[in-house]
Amino acid sequence: MAIDGLIILDPAGRPIIQSSYSCYPTAYPMLHIEALNNALEKAPRGGSVDPVIYVAELSCSSACCHVEVGGMRFLATISEDADPLIAFAFLDTFIEILHDYFGTVNLATLKDNFDIVYQLLEETLDSSGHPLTTSQNALSDIVLPPTLISKLLASVSPSATGVPSGRQGGSFGLTGASGAFASPIPWRKAGVRHNHNEILFDVVEDMRAIVGKNGMTLVSNVFGKIESNAKLSGTPDLTLTFTNPSVMTDCAFHPCVRLQRWTRDNSLSFVPPEGRFILADYQYKPPQGAVISNVPIPLSLKANVDMGEFGGTFTLTLTSRSMKVMENVELELYLGEDATSAQCTLSSAGSGVGSVGSADGSWSFDSRKKMLRWEILNMRSSGSWILRGSWTSKIKAPRPAHAFQIRFEIPSFSFSSLKVDQLRLSGETYKMYKGVRMRSKGSLEWRW
Amino acid sequence: MSIRAPRKGENYELSVDLNSEYRDKRKDAIKRVIASMTVGKDVSGLFPDVLKNMQTEDLEQKKLVYLYLMNYAKTQPELVILAVNTFVKDSEDPNPLVRALAIRTMGCLRAEKIIDYLCDPLQRALRDDNPYVRKTAALCVAKLYDLKPELVIENGFLDQLHDMISDSNPMVVANTVAALTDIHIAATSNQPTDTTSNPAVFSITSAVLNKLLIALNECSEWGRVAILNALARYEAQDDKESEHICERVVPQFQHVNGSVVLAAMKVIMIHIRNVRRDDLVKQLIRKMAPPLVTLLSSPPEVQWVALRNINLLLQKRSDLLSNEMRVFFCKYNDPLYVKIEKLDIMVRLASDNNVDALLSELKEYSSEVDVDFVRKSIKAIGQTAISIESAAERCVNVLLELINTRVSYVVQEGVVVMKDIFRKYPSTYEGVIPTLCANLEELDEPEAKASLIWIIGEYAEKIDNADELLGIFVDSFTEESYQVQLQTLTAVVKLFLKKPDSSQGVVQRVLNTATKDCDSPDVRDRAYIYWRLLSTDPGAAKAVVLAHRPPISIPRTTVSPALLEELLGEISSLASVYHKPAQTFVGHGRVGADSVQRQGSEISDAQKALQTVVAGQQAENLLDFGEDPAQDGQPSGLAATQILPSTPAAANFLSGTSANPLDDLVSIFGSMGTEVVGAGSAAALSQTSMSVSSPFDFGGLSAPSSQPTQNAQPQEDLLGLF
């Protein structure tokens, strides 16, 4: 396992930040950057590049793994027989850390905070290629996040505030040292104190499905995640139980979860890290025995598309089948390389009394991406919405995609109806605030 | 000595600020220096000024100065010596973060002169009270070994590392394992023969094993991967121990980090070989499926790596995901590289139970916009037809529907695939021939043309206007590609042998053109052979040209069994992604402190490696069709192209393997051919086939001198030699 280094490229493909590569020839990082840029250049418009690019120019042939974030490319170079998945997992973790530190990850924030990015890079990736500290709990002790105060201090004249800020930096080093890594639990800081103790769980379920031409569900999978945010003092030992844990299958857990307990009685027993973390991943599978083992899709689409010469017409009817209100319903159709324009009208025919027509929907055509988009911000239960329209194309036989991409969100709903039974705290005596929220979303491919 | 910056300009201002009396001004200046450094400006002139700021209470400032030092240590090692005292002092700082930082930075500097000062602080750091310092120091030992192995051994650092495997802190254990593994790799790659006496060799004993298994559940994801990789190297004493390891590692499948899951899978795949209890094997295999499926909900890059590994796992354990084919259905928005892998896996998972769902998916994909993907989908239909006999008819029907769409590339690919189906199921689907022939005009790709011609030749007796159809190709003979010429030649001869009365003229014409006007030695030689055969003994010609060909089949594996075993041991590594053994493409990246100047000589190594890969590729192609002697040594279009998707990223090495099956001739010499091919080396192939050609050295026809120069078409070259 050896990630030689990490390079961040700006949208133009120039490196803005890279790790030191002190053990490698000077040309080493450049060759990887070049290989990636060449591959990107060669790729057809909108085409995809293999995520692992083999770089053979150097005596030590190696590969670079890359992902795109906010227009930038993050690339991790690996040599020897390393695991590309480690590279991707590391990139993912690193980007997540940047998100945590700066809120967003874009060119401007990285340039503004390049010194922090460098420090993070040093702390997370050893020059011998081993990822080091990536747990946010430990990192925040050794690399100070940019705070409002430090920004304020930086903006006023340095001479005026020189002394206090310097002291702040120094003192942090010492206090941090006592806490950092002295904790017996690797993922948790020692000696955390909060005036107000709380832990929040967000259960987010994500449906991925493909619906065939005939309206039959071909595949539907629901992947769930329990996102947690803990602000608890001391060393809290928590036990989370569910009324119906059987709906969670193929679980994967944060290292803090005691696996033996889960295998024994399906309860999650753990000492949480501080702050945000993902407690568990699972897949929801409907109970066995049902004829169709698919999770029902909460909306339906009736699509009539007539292809003509130099364009076509369509009538799309979206109907909600959900008992809950669906939000941010979004439908996309790629109209083909040669599409030039689209014209649509919206209407809604629903059982709802005060259906207001186009007020709650909008459509657009992205002439660069050739994408027709239809958005409905708020879709009440069992209402119907209709989009009629036509598009034009430069070529005689237009070739639009044969699948609609539909995304939706359903707040306060879960496909699995997973229910938290109780959350017990032991090891500490304070009272804590507990909260559980359910949320669902989905992305469907609807073929026609 | 360093050169002072001029008295004006940016560097001068920085230098003034670096010497400012105000802390914040100095710190700000350091940041600006680093900023200039990262955009490639030369700020080495500021070295003394920056160095002055090294001794500070402010940890952040210290880190920035260290960053600067690391950057210039490589180019100006003499300057770094100036900093040595501060490093040594920092390594005794009361703050563990400072101690760790000093050790880590000194390890990174890689300056020969500073190394001598590193040993004492490192000695202390390895025994530090603070686990953070210890785990940093552990990795530092590996770096030191890289530069000066003798120092590590003299100072007893190795023994210390071995003691640290028993450390109370799991993260220290994990880093120690990582360091020992690095040292092990460095030591064994230099002198692979001497493994027992070398103290640097990290042999995992059963005592170590137990410590690793305990630490495994306690440490971070990266630590787990390091430990799992070490476990993969362990050689179990007996099957009991293998079972024990498997049982202890299986819970790692429940880790959220995909790389931990794959590393655990590697360990299981290695140790499962020794597990005797069938129920346990079944249970382990069952437990492998869900985490693999979960990986498919990750971003496309991770999916791709996962898919490549799944593809490999399935070649060994085809029952692994037998009920999960639907998970691999391609979505319109999937990147092409993901789609192609999914397609390959779907075909692998095809069975009687799910073939209908598979076919309707493949049909769907065949109407997509992306040409490459459409072609691959159509190929997949053919592969399904060949591997599942009961579904062949349904596959043919789907193909017919697709051919009827009249989309040019769909038709061409469909024709190529149909030819393979004819090979597998001779005389079963003759009803579709008229449809195929109706599209003759639309074919413009050599492979499609050659395939259709082959079909016409093969079923000439059942096609009324076969002479007419073949006549079209004879007319344009010299304009066609060699592939098509060869096929036309053979088809016409077949036609003549089947219907001698009506085709006398056309066969005369084609033999004339091929021997006189054709500039390809292969085509010419084959025409001579036919001519000679036909004129001396038509009976023998019949026996040869119309010989019965054994049906083709699709190999379950794209790599040889031995290679597969090796790759399975490397699951989750680059090797398993490329489906190539590691040594063909991985070198040692790191260079020692003084070896940068050796660059020039090393370039030839890269070329050597490249040749090895090409040779390996070639050997693989040959192996691929030599695998099953019943296949008459001939990968038809399908089997051959199956290799293609298996090497996406290394595609630049991959020579096109779209060689058309010029089956007829090869099949005559089939028995000999396969034996040779089974040897698996291109050299052996060309040599032996030369000698094979001598019995057929009729009259003035000498063995042609065309050596297989292009590795792209070994099969054709083989033909050419006859």
Short mmCIF file of C-alpha atoms in Angstrom, two decimals, chain B residues 280-675:
data_model
loop_
_atom_site.label_atom_id
_atom_site.label_comp_id
_atom_site.label_asym_id
_atom_site.label_seq_id
_atom_site.Cartn_x
_atom_site.Cartn_y
_atom_site.Cartn_z
CA LEU B 280 -17.38 -23.05 6.21
CA VAL B 281 -16.33 -22.48 2.61
CA LYS B 282 -19.97 -22.11 1.63
CA GLN B 283 -20.59 -19.75 4.48
CA LEU B 284 -17.56 -17.62 3.63
CA ILE B 285 -18.55 -17.40 -0.01
CA ARG B 286 -22.07 -16.43 0.97
CA LYS B 287 -20.73 -13.67 3.15
CA MET B 288 -18.60 -12.25 0.39
CA ALA B 289 -21.48 -11.33 -1.88
CA PRO B 290 -23.22 -8.56 0.12
CA PRO B 291 -20.18 -6.34 0.68
CA LEU B 292 -19.34 -6.61 -3.01
CA VAL B 293 -22.84 -5.51 -3.90
CA THR B 294 -22.56 -2.64 -1.44
CA LEU B 295 -19.40 -1.44 -3.16
CA LEU B 296 -21.51 -0.93 -6.27
CA SER B 297 -23.37 1.90 -4.58
CA SER B 298 -20.11 3.86 -4.36
CA PRO B 299 -18.88 6.53 -6.77
CA PRO B 300 -17.99 5.26 -10.26
CA GLU B 301 -14.24 5.18 -9.65
CA VAL B 302 -14.59 2.85 -6.71
CA GLN B 303 -17.21 0.85 -8.56
CA TRP B 304 -14.77 0.31 -11.37
CA VAL B 305 -12.04 -1.02 -9.12
CA ALA B 306 -14.60 -3.20 -7.37
CA LEU B 307 -15.95 -4.49 -10.67
CA ARG B 308 -12.51 -5.40 -11.92
CA ASN B 309 -11.94 -7.39 -8.77
CA ILE B 310 -15.37 -8.98 -8.87
CA ASN B 311 -14.64 -10.07 -12.41
CA LEU B 312 -11.57 -11.85 -11.14
CA LEU B 313 -13.29 -13.39 -8.14
CA LEU B 314 -16.04 -14.71 -10.38
CA GLN B 315 -13.53 -16.52 -12.55
CA LYS B 316 -12.53 -18.52 -9.52
CA ARG B 317 -15.85 -18.73 -7.71
CA SER B 318 -18.57 -18.52 -10.27
CA ASP B 319 -21.21 -19.15 -7.62
CA LEU B 320 -20.27 -16.01 -5.74
CA LEU B 321 -22.98 -13.68 -7.00
CA SER B 322 -25.23 -16.07 -8.85
CA ASN B 323 -28.42 -14.40 -7.63
CA GLU B 324 -27.25 -10.86 -7.99
CA MET B 325 -27.10 -10.24 -11.70
CA ARG B 326 -29.61 -7.40 -11.56
CA VAL B 327 -27.26 -5.33 -9.46
CA PHE B 328 -25.00 -5.14 -12.47
CA PHE B 329 -27.58 -3.74 -14.87
CA CYS B 330 -26.07 -0.75 -16.59
CA LYS B 331 -27.54 2.67 -16.18
CA TYR B 332 -27.60 5.19 -18.93
CA ASN B 333 -25.56 7.62 -16.86
CA ASP B 334 -22.87 5.16 -15.83
CA PRO B 335 -19.49 6.05 -17.28
CA LEU B 336 -18.46 3.83 -20.16
CA TYR B 337 -15.70 2.14 -18.19
CA VAL B 338 -18.21 1.03 -15.58
CA LYS B 339 -20.71 -0.15 -18.17
CA ILE B 340 -18.19 -2.31 -19.96
CA GLU B 341 -17.15 -4.05 -16.78
CA LYS B 342 -20.74 -4.58 -15.74
CA LEU B 343 -21.52 -6.10 -19.11
CA ASP B 344 -18.69 -8.55 -18.79
CA ILE B 345 -19.83 -9.60 -15.35
CA MET B 346 -23.46 -9.93 -16.42
CA VAL B 347 -22.45 -12.40 -19.10
CA ARG B 348 -20.43 -14.30 -16.56
CA LEU B 349 -23.44 -14.53 -14.29
CA ALA B 350 -25.80 -15.62 -17.03
CA SER B 351 -27.64 -18.84 -16.36
CA ASP B 352 -30.86 -20.54 -17.40
CA ASN B 353 -32.74 -18.69 -14.69
CA ASN B 354 -31.83 -15.16 -15.56
CA VAL B 355 -31.09 -15.31 -19.25
CA ASP B 356 -34.37 -13.66 -20.24
CA ALA B 357 -33.75 -10.66 -18.05
CA LEU B 358 -30.20 -10.50 -19.37
CA LEU B 359 -31.30 -10.59 -22.99
CA SER B 360 -33.86 -7.87 -22.62
CA GLU B 361 -31.20 -5.71 -20.96
CA LEU B 362 -28.71 -6.38 -23.71
CA LYS B 363 -31.31 -5.54 -26.31
CA GLU B 364 -31.97 -2.30 -24.48
CA TYR B 365 -28.27 -1.42 -24.44
CA SER B 366 -28.03 -2.12 -28.14
CA SER B 367 -30.25 0.86 -28.82
CA GLU B 368 -28.07 3.29 -26.90
CA VAL B 369 -26.10 6.09 -28.42
CA ASP B 370 -22.59 5.04 -27.55
CA VAL B 371 -21.22 2.94 -30.39
CA ASP B 372 -18.59 1.09 -28.38
CA PHE B 373 -21.07 0.09 -25.77
CA VAL B 374 -23.60 -1.04 -28.34
CA ARG B 375 -21.03 -3.26 -29.98
CA LYS B 376 -19.99 -4.77 -26.69
CA SER B 377 -23.63 -5.44 -25.88
CA ILE B 378 -24.17 -7.26 -29.13
CA LYS B 379 -21.04 -9.30 -28.51
CA ALA B 380 -22.43 -10.13 -25.11
CA ILE B 381 -25.55 -11.51 -26.74
CA GLY B 382 -23.36 -13.81 -28.79
CA GLN B 383 -21.41 -14.89 -25.75
CA THR B 384 -24.64 -15.70 -23.98
CA ALA B 385 -25.84 -17.75 -26.93
CA ILE B 386 -22.64 -19.73 -26.93
CA SER B 387 -22.47 -20.35 -23.22
CA ILE B 388 -26.14 -21.16 -22.63
CA GLU B 389 -27.38 -23.57 -25.24
CA SER B 390 -31.01 -23.47 -24.18
CA ALA B 391 -31.11 -19.74 -24.73
CA ALA B 392 -29.38 -19.73 -28.08
CA GLU B 393 -32.58 -19.45 -30.04
CA ARG B 394 -33.78 -16.49 -28.02
CA CYS B 395 -30.42 -14.85 -28.54
CA VAL B 396 -30.63 -15.38 -32.28
CA ASN B 397 -34.08 -13.83 -32.32
CA VAL B 398 -32.84 -10.78 -30.48
CA LEU B 399 -29.95 -10.50 -32.89
CA LEU B 400 -32.30 -10.68 -35.83
CA GLU B 401 -34.43 -7.93 -34.39
CA LEU B 402 -31.32 -5.83 -33.99
CA ILE B 403 -30.10 -6.54 -37.50
CA ASN B 404 -33.50 -5.46 -38.76
CA THR B 405 -32.99 -2.01 -37.26
CA ARG B 406 -30.55 -1.44 -40.11
CA VAL B 407 -28.32 0.76 -37.99
CA SER B 408 -25.02 0.22 -39.70
CA TYR B 409 -22.75 -0.68 -36.78
CA VAL B 410 -25.47 -2.78 -35.17
CA VAL B 411 -25.85 -4.83 -38.32
CA GLN B 412 -22.11 -5.31 -38.75
CA GLU B 413 -21.56 -6.42 -35.19
CA GLY B 414 -24.63 -8.64 -35.43
CA VAL B 415 -23.24 -10.42 -38.46
CA VAL B 416 -19.92 -11.04 -36.73
CA VAL B 417 -21.71 -12.47 -33.73
CA MET B 418 -24.00 -14.64 -35.87
CA LYS B 419 -20.96 -16.24 -37.44
CA ASP B 420 -19.82 -17.38 -34.02
CA ILE B 421 -23.23 -18.78 -33.28
CA PHE B 422 -23.03 -20.74 -36.52
CA ARG B 423 -19.70 -22.08 -35.39
CA LYS B 424 -21.13 -23.24 -32.10
CA TYR B 425 -24.41 -24.60 -33.44
CA PRO B 426 -23.75 -25.73 -37.00
CA SER B 427 -26.76 -26.15 -39.26
CA THR B 428 -29.23 -24.93 -36.64
CA TYR B 429 -30.14 -21.42 -37.60
CA GLU B 430 -29.91 -21.49 -41.37
CA GLY B 431 -33.24 -19.71 -41.52
CA VAL B 432 -31.59 -16.42 -40.67
CA ILE B 433 -29.15 -16.52 -43.57
CA PRO B 434 -31.44 -14.63 -45.99
CA THR B 435 -31.80 -11.81 -43.49
CA LEU B 436 -28.05 -11.61 -43.11
CA CYS B 437 -27.47 -11.65 -46.84
CA ALA B 438 -30.02 -8.92 -47.33
CA ASN B 439 -27.68 -6.61 -45.45
CA LEU B 440 -24.68 -7.40 -47.58
CA GLU B 441 -24.57 -3.96 -49.11
CA GLU B 442 -24.42 -2.23 -45.77
CA LEU B 443 -21.33 -3.95 -44.55
CA ASP B 444 -18.20 -1.89 -44.80
CA GLU B 445 -16.06 -3.24 -41.98
CA PRO B 446 -13.63 -6.03 -42.88
CA GLU B 447 -14.56 -8.20 -39.94
CA ALA B 448 -18.25 -8.06 -40.70
CA LYS B 449 -17.67 -8.70 -44.38
CA ALA B 450 -15.37 -11.61 -43.66
CA SER B 451 -17.90 -13.08 -41.27
CA LEU B 452 -20.72 -12.92 -43.76
CA ILE B 453 -18.52 -14.42 -46.47
CA TRP B 454 -17.60 -17.23 -44.13
CA ILE B 455 -21.28 -17.93 -43.49
CA ILE B 456 -22.05 -17.91 -47.21
CA GLY B 457 -19.18 -20.27 -47.90
CA GLU B 458 -20.12 -22.59 -45.10
CA TYR B 459 -23.74 -22.88 -46.20
CA ALA B 460 -23.15 -22.44 -49.91
CA GLU B 461 -25.18 -25.51 -50.81
CA LYS B 462 -28.25 -24.03 -49.15
CA ILE B 463 -28.02 -20.55 -50.59
CA ASP B 464 -29.30 -20.48 -54.11
CA ASN B 465 -27.49 -17.39 -55.23
CA ALA B 466 -24.27 -18.05 -53.30
CA ASP B 467 -22.18 -17.73 -56.46
CA GLU B 468 -23.79 -14.41 -57.21
CA LEU B 469 -23.16 -13.11 -53.70
CA LEU B 470 -19.58 -14.26 -53.61
CA GLY B 471 -19.13 -12.90 -57.10
CA ILE B 472 -19.61 -9.41 -55.73
CA PHE B 473 -16.60 -9.85 -53.49
CA VAL B 474 -14.55 -11.50 -56.18
CA ASP B 475 -15.16 -8.49 -58.40
CA SER B 476 -13.81 -6.12 -55.82
CA PHE B 477 -11.20 -8.59 -54.61
CA THR B 478 -8.11 -6.41 -54.90
CA GLU B 479 -9.77 -3.51 -53.12
CA GLU B 480 -10.71 -5.54 -50.09
CA SER B 481 -8.62 -5.94 -46.97
CA TYR B 482 -6.56 -9.11 -46.63
CA GLN B 483 -8.92 -10.49 -44.08
CA VAL B 484 -11.79 -10.29 -46.53
CA GLN B 485 -9.63 -11.58 -49.38
CA LEU B 486 -8.65 -14.68 -47.46
CA GLN B 487 -12.20 -15.35 -46.50
CA THR B 488 -13.49 -14.79 -50.03
CA LEU B 489 -10.90 -17.18 -51.38
CA THR B 490 -11.87 -19.93 -48.96
CA ALA B 491 -15.58 -19.38 -49.38
CA VAL B 492 -15.37 -19.60 -53.15
CA VAL B 493 -13.37 -22.83 -52.93
CA LYS B 494 -15.98 -24.23 -50.57
CA LEU B 495 -18.68 -23.19 -52.99
CA PHE B 496 -16.84 -24.91 -55.81
CA LEU B 497 -16.45 -28.13 -53.86
CA LYS B 498 -20.13 -28.11 -52.99
CA LYS B 499 -21.53 -26.94 -56.31
CA PRO B 500 -18.84 -27.61 -58.90
CA ASP B 501 -21.14 -27.11 -61.86
CA SER B 502 -22.19 -23.53 -61.36
CA SER B 503 -19.04 -22.09 -59.90
CA GLN B 504 -16.24 -23.20 -62.16
CA GLY B 505 -15.84 -19.69 -63.49
CA VAL B 506 -15.80 -17.87 -60.24
CA VAL B 507 -13.25 -20.15 -58.62
CA GLN B 508 -10.97 -19.78 -61.61
CA ARG B 509 -11.31 -16.02 -61.42
CA VAL B 510 -10.58 -15.79 -57.70
CA LEU B 511 -7.54 -18.07 -57.88
CA ASN B 512 -6.19 -16.09 -60.78
CA THR B 513 -6.63 -12.75 -59.06
CA ALA B 514 -5.30 -14.00 -55.77
CA THR B 515 -2.14 -15.49 -57.20
CA LYS B 516 -1.39 -12.77 -59.72
CA ASP B 517 -2.73 -9.43 -58.55
CA CYS B 518 -2.59 -9.75 -54.83
CA ASP B 519 0.30 -8.30 -52.89
CA SER B 520 -0.27 -10.15 -49.64
CA PRO B 521 1.92 -13.25 -49.38
CA ASP B 522 -0.62 -14.88 -47.10
CA VAL B 523 -3.43 -14.57 -49.61
CA ARG B 524 -1.23 -15.60 -52.48
CA ASP B 525 0.15 -18.66 -50.69
CA ARG B 526 -3.23 -19.82 -49.64
CA ALA B 527 -4.50 -19.47 -53.17
CA TYR B 528 -1.57 -21.59 -54.37
CA ILE B 529 -2.32 -24.28 -51.86
CA TYR B 530 -5.94 -24.44 -52.91
CA TRP B 531 -5.04 -24.44 -56.50
CA ARG B 532 -2.60 -27.24 -56.05
CA LEU B 533 -5.03 -29.23 -53.96
CA LEU B 534 -7.87 -28.78 -56.41
CA SER B 535 -5.79 -29.71 -59.41
CA THR B 536 -4.08 -32.76 -57.92
CA ASP B 537 -6.72 -34.36 -55.76
CA PRO B 538 -10.20 -32.85 -55.44
CA GLY B 539 -11.06 -35.54 -52.90
CA ALA B 540 -8.28 -34.43 -50.63
CA ALA B 541 -9.31 -30.84 -51.17
CA LYS B 542 -12.78 -31.74 -49.97
CA ALA B 543 -11.41 -33.51 -46.92
CA VAL B 544 -9.34 -30.50 -46.09
CA VAL B 545 -11.51 -27.55 -46.92
CA LEU B 546 -14.83 -28.99 -45.87
CA ALA B 547 -13.48 -30.74 -42.83
CA HIS B 548 -15.71 -30.86 -39.82
CA ARG B 549 -14.83 -28.20 -37.30
CA PRO B 550 -15.32 -28.77 -33.62
CA PRO B 551 -17.64 -26.17 -32.14
CA ILE B 552 -16.20 -23.25 -30.24
CA SER B 553 -16.82 -22.44 -26.65
CA ILE B 554 -16.08 -19.46 -24.50
CA PRO B 555 -13.50 -19.93 -21.82
CA ARG B 556 -14.74 -19.18 -18.36
CA THR B 557 -11.57 -17.38 -17.56
CA THR B 558 -9.78 -14.62 -19.39
CA VAL B 559 -6.48 -15.43 -17.74
CA SER B 560 -4.66 -18.70 -17.33
CA PRO B 561 -5.46 -20.71 -14.20
CA ALA B 562 -1.99 -20.18 -12.75
CA LEU B 563 -2.17 -16.46 -13.30
CA LEU B 564 -5.66 -16.41 -11.86
CA GLU B 565 -4.41 -17.96 -8.64
CA GLU B 566 -1.64 -15.42 -8.48
CA LEU B 567 -3.98 -12.53 -9.11
CA LEU B 568 -6.46 -13.72 -6.53
CA GLY B 569 -3.64 -13.45 -4.04
CA GLU B 570 -3.33 -9.84 -5.06
CA ILE B 571 -6.98 -8.87 -4.89
CA SER B 572 -7.39 -5.17 -4.30
CA SER B 573 -4.08 -4.34 -5.89
CA LEU B 574 -3.14 -2.83 -9.22
CA ALA B 575 -2.38 -6.30 -10.51
CA SER B 576 -5.91 -7.43 -9.92
CA VAL B 577 -7.28 -4.36 -11.61
CA TYR B 578 -5.18 -4.85 -14.69
CA HIS B 579 -5.50 -8.63 -14.53
CA LYS B 580 -1.76 -8.79 -15.03
CA PRO B 581 0.94 -10.09 -12.72
CA ALA B 582 2.48 -7.29 -10.75
CA GLN B 583 6.05 -7.72 -11.90
CA THR B 584 5.17 -6.92 -15.49
CA PHE B 585 4.26 -3.36 -14.77
CA VAL B 586 5.34 -2.25 -11.35
CA GLY B 587 8.74 -1.02 -10.52
CA HIS B 588 10.17 0.52 -7.46
CA GLY B 589 9.20 4.15 -7.40
CA ARG B 590 11.40 5.50 -4.72
CA VAL B 591 14.97 6.45 -5.37
CA GLY B 592 17.71 6.80 -2.86
CA ALA B 593 19.22 10.11 -1.85
CA ASP B 594 21.96 9.95 -4.42
CA SER B 595 20.51 7.91 -7.20
CA VAL B 596 18.75 10.62 -9.10
CA GLN B 597 21.60 10.80 -11.59
CA ARG B 598 21.10 7.16 -12.46
CA GLN B 599 17.91 8.16 -14.19
CA GLY B 600 19.29 7.80 -17.68
CA SER B 601 20.25 4.21 -17.37
CA GLU B 602 16.96 3.28 -15.83
CA ILE B 603 14.93 4.33 -18.76
CA SER B 604 15.93 1.18 -20.57
CA ASP B 605 14.42 -0.77 -17.69
CA ALA B 606 11.11 0.80 -18.46
CA GLN B 607 11.39 -0.31 -22.03
CA LYS B 608 12.26 -3.80 -20.92
CA ALA B 609 9.24 -3.84 -18.69
CA LEU B 610 7.16 -2.68 -21.57
CA GLN B 611 8.40 -5.48 -23.76
CA THR B 612 7.66 -7.95 -21.03
CA VAL B 613 4.12 -6.72 -20.86
CA VAL B 614 3.69 -6.96 -24.59
CA ALA B 615 5.16 -10.43 -24.56
CA GLY B 616 2.95 -11.35 -21.66
CA GLN B 617 -0.04 -10.04 -23.48
CA GLN B 618 0.86 -12.05 -26.49
CA ALA B 619 1.42 -15.16 -24.47
CA GLU B 620 -1.90 -14.59 -22.87
CA ASN B 621 -3.68 -14.31 -26.18
CA LEU B 622 -2.16 -17.55 -27.27
CA LEU B 623 -2.83 -19.26 -24.01
CA ASP B 624 -6.33 -18.10 -24.21
CA PHE B 625 -7.18 -20.12 -27.22
CA GLY B 626 -4.84 -22.93 -26.41
CA GLU B 627 -6.62 -23.58 -23.22
CA ASP B 628 -9.12 -26.03 -24.46
CA PRO B 629 -7.80 -28.35 -27.12
CA ALA B 630 -11.34 -28.99 -28.30
CA GLN B 631 -11.43 -25.43 -29.50
CA ASP B 632 -9.17 -26.23 -32.39
CA GLY B 633 -6.84 -23.52 -31.30
CA GLN B 634 -8.94 -20.81 -32.74
CA PRO B 635 -10.44 -18.00 -30.83
CA SER B 636 -13.22 -16.83 -32.99
CA GLY B 637 -14.14 -13.20 -32.94
CA LEU B 638 -15.90 -13.52 -29.64
CA ALA B 639 -13.40 -15.39 -27.60
CA ALA B 640 -10.63 -13.22 -28.87
CA THR B 641 -12.29 -9.95 -28.18
CA GLN B 642 -13.08 -11.04 -24.71
CA ILE B 643 -9.54 -10.22 -23.89
CA LEU B 644 -10.10 -6.62 -24.79
CA PRO B 645 -12.27 -5.56 -21.91
CA SER B 646 -9.95 -7.23 -19.51
CA THR B 647 -7.28 -4.64 -19.98
CA PRO B 648 -8.88 -1.26 -20.11
CA ALA B 649 -6.28 0.94 -18.55
CA ALA B 650 -3.37 -0.94 -19.96
CA ALA B 651 -4.96 -0.75 -23.34
CA ASN B 652 -2.02 1.03 -24.78
CA PHE B 653 -0.09 -2.19 -24.47
CA LEU B 654 -2.80 -4.17 -25.95
CA SER B 655 -2.49 -5.04 -29.51
CA GLY B 656 -5.82 -5.45 -31.17
CA THR B 657 -6.97 -9.01 -31.02
CA SER B 658 -9.79 -8.76 -33.43
CA ALA B 659 -8.26 -11.37 -35.68
CA ASN B 660 -10.91 -12.93 -37.73
CA PRO B 661 -11.32 -16.64 -37.56
CA LEU B 662 -9.80 -18.00 -40.66
CA ASP B 663 -10.84 -21.17 -39.14
CA ASP B 664 -10.95 -23.56 -42.02
CA LEU B 665 -7.29 -23.89 -42.70
CA VAL B 666 -6.17 -23.85 -39.16
CA SER B 667 -8.66 -26.48 -38.28
CA ILE B 668 -7.07 -28.84 -40.72
CA PHE B 669 -3.83 -28.60 -38.92
CA GLY B 670 -5.73 -28.17 -35.75
CA SER B 671 -4.21 -30.97 -33.81
CA MET B 672 -0.71 -29.84 -34.53
CA GLY B 673 -1.57 -26.23 -34.08
CA THR B 674 -2.97 -26.61 -30.62
CA GLU B 675 -0.06 -28.54 -29.31
#
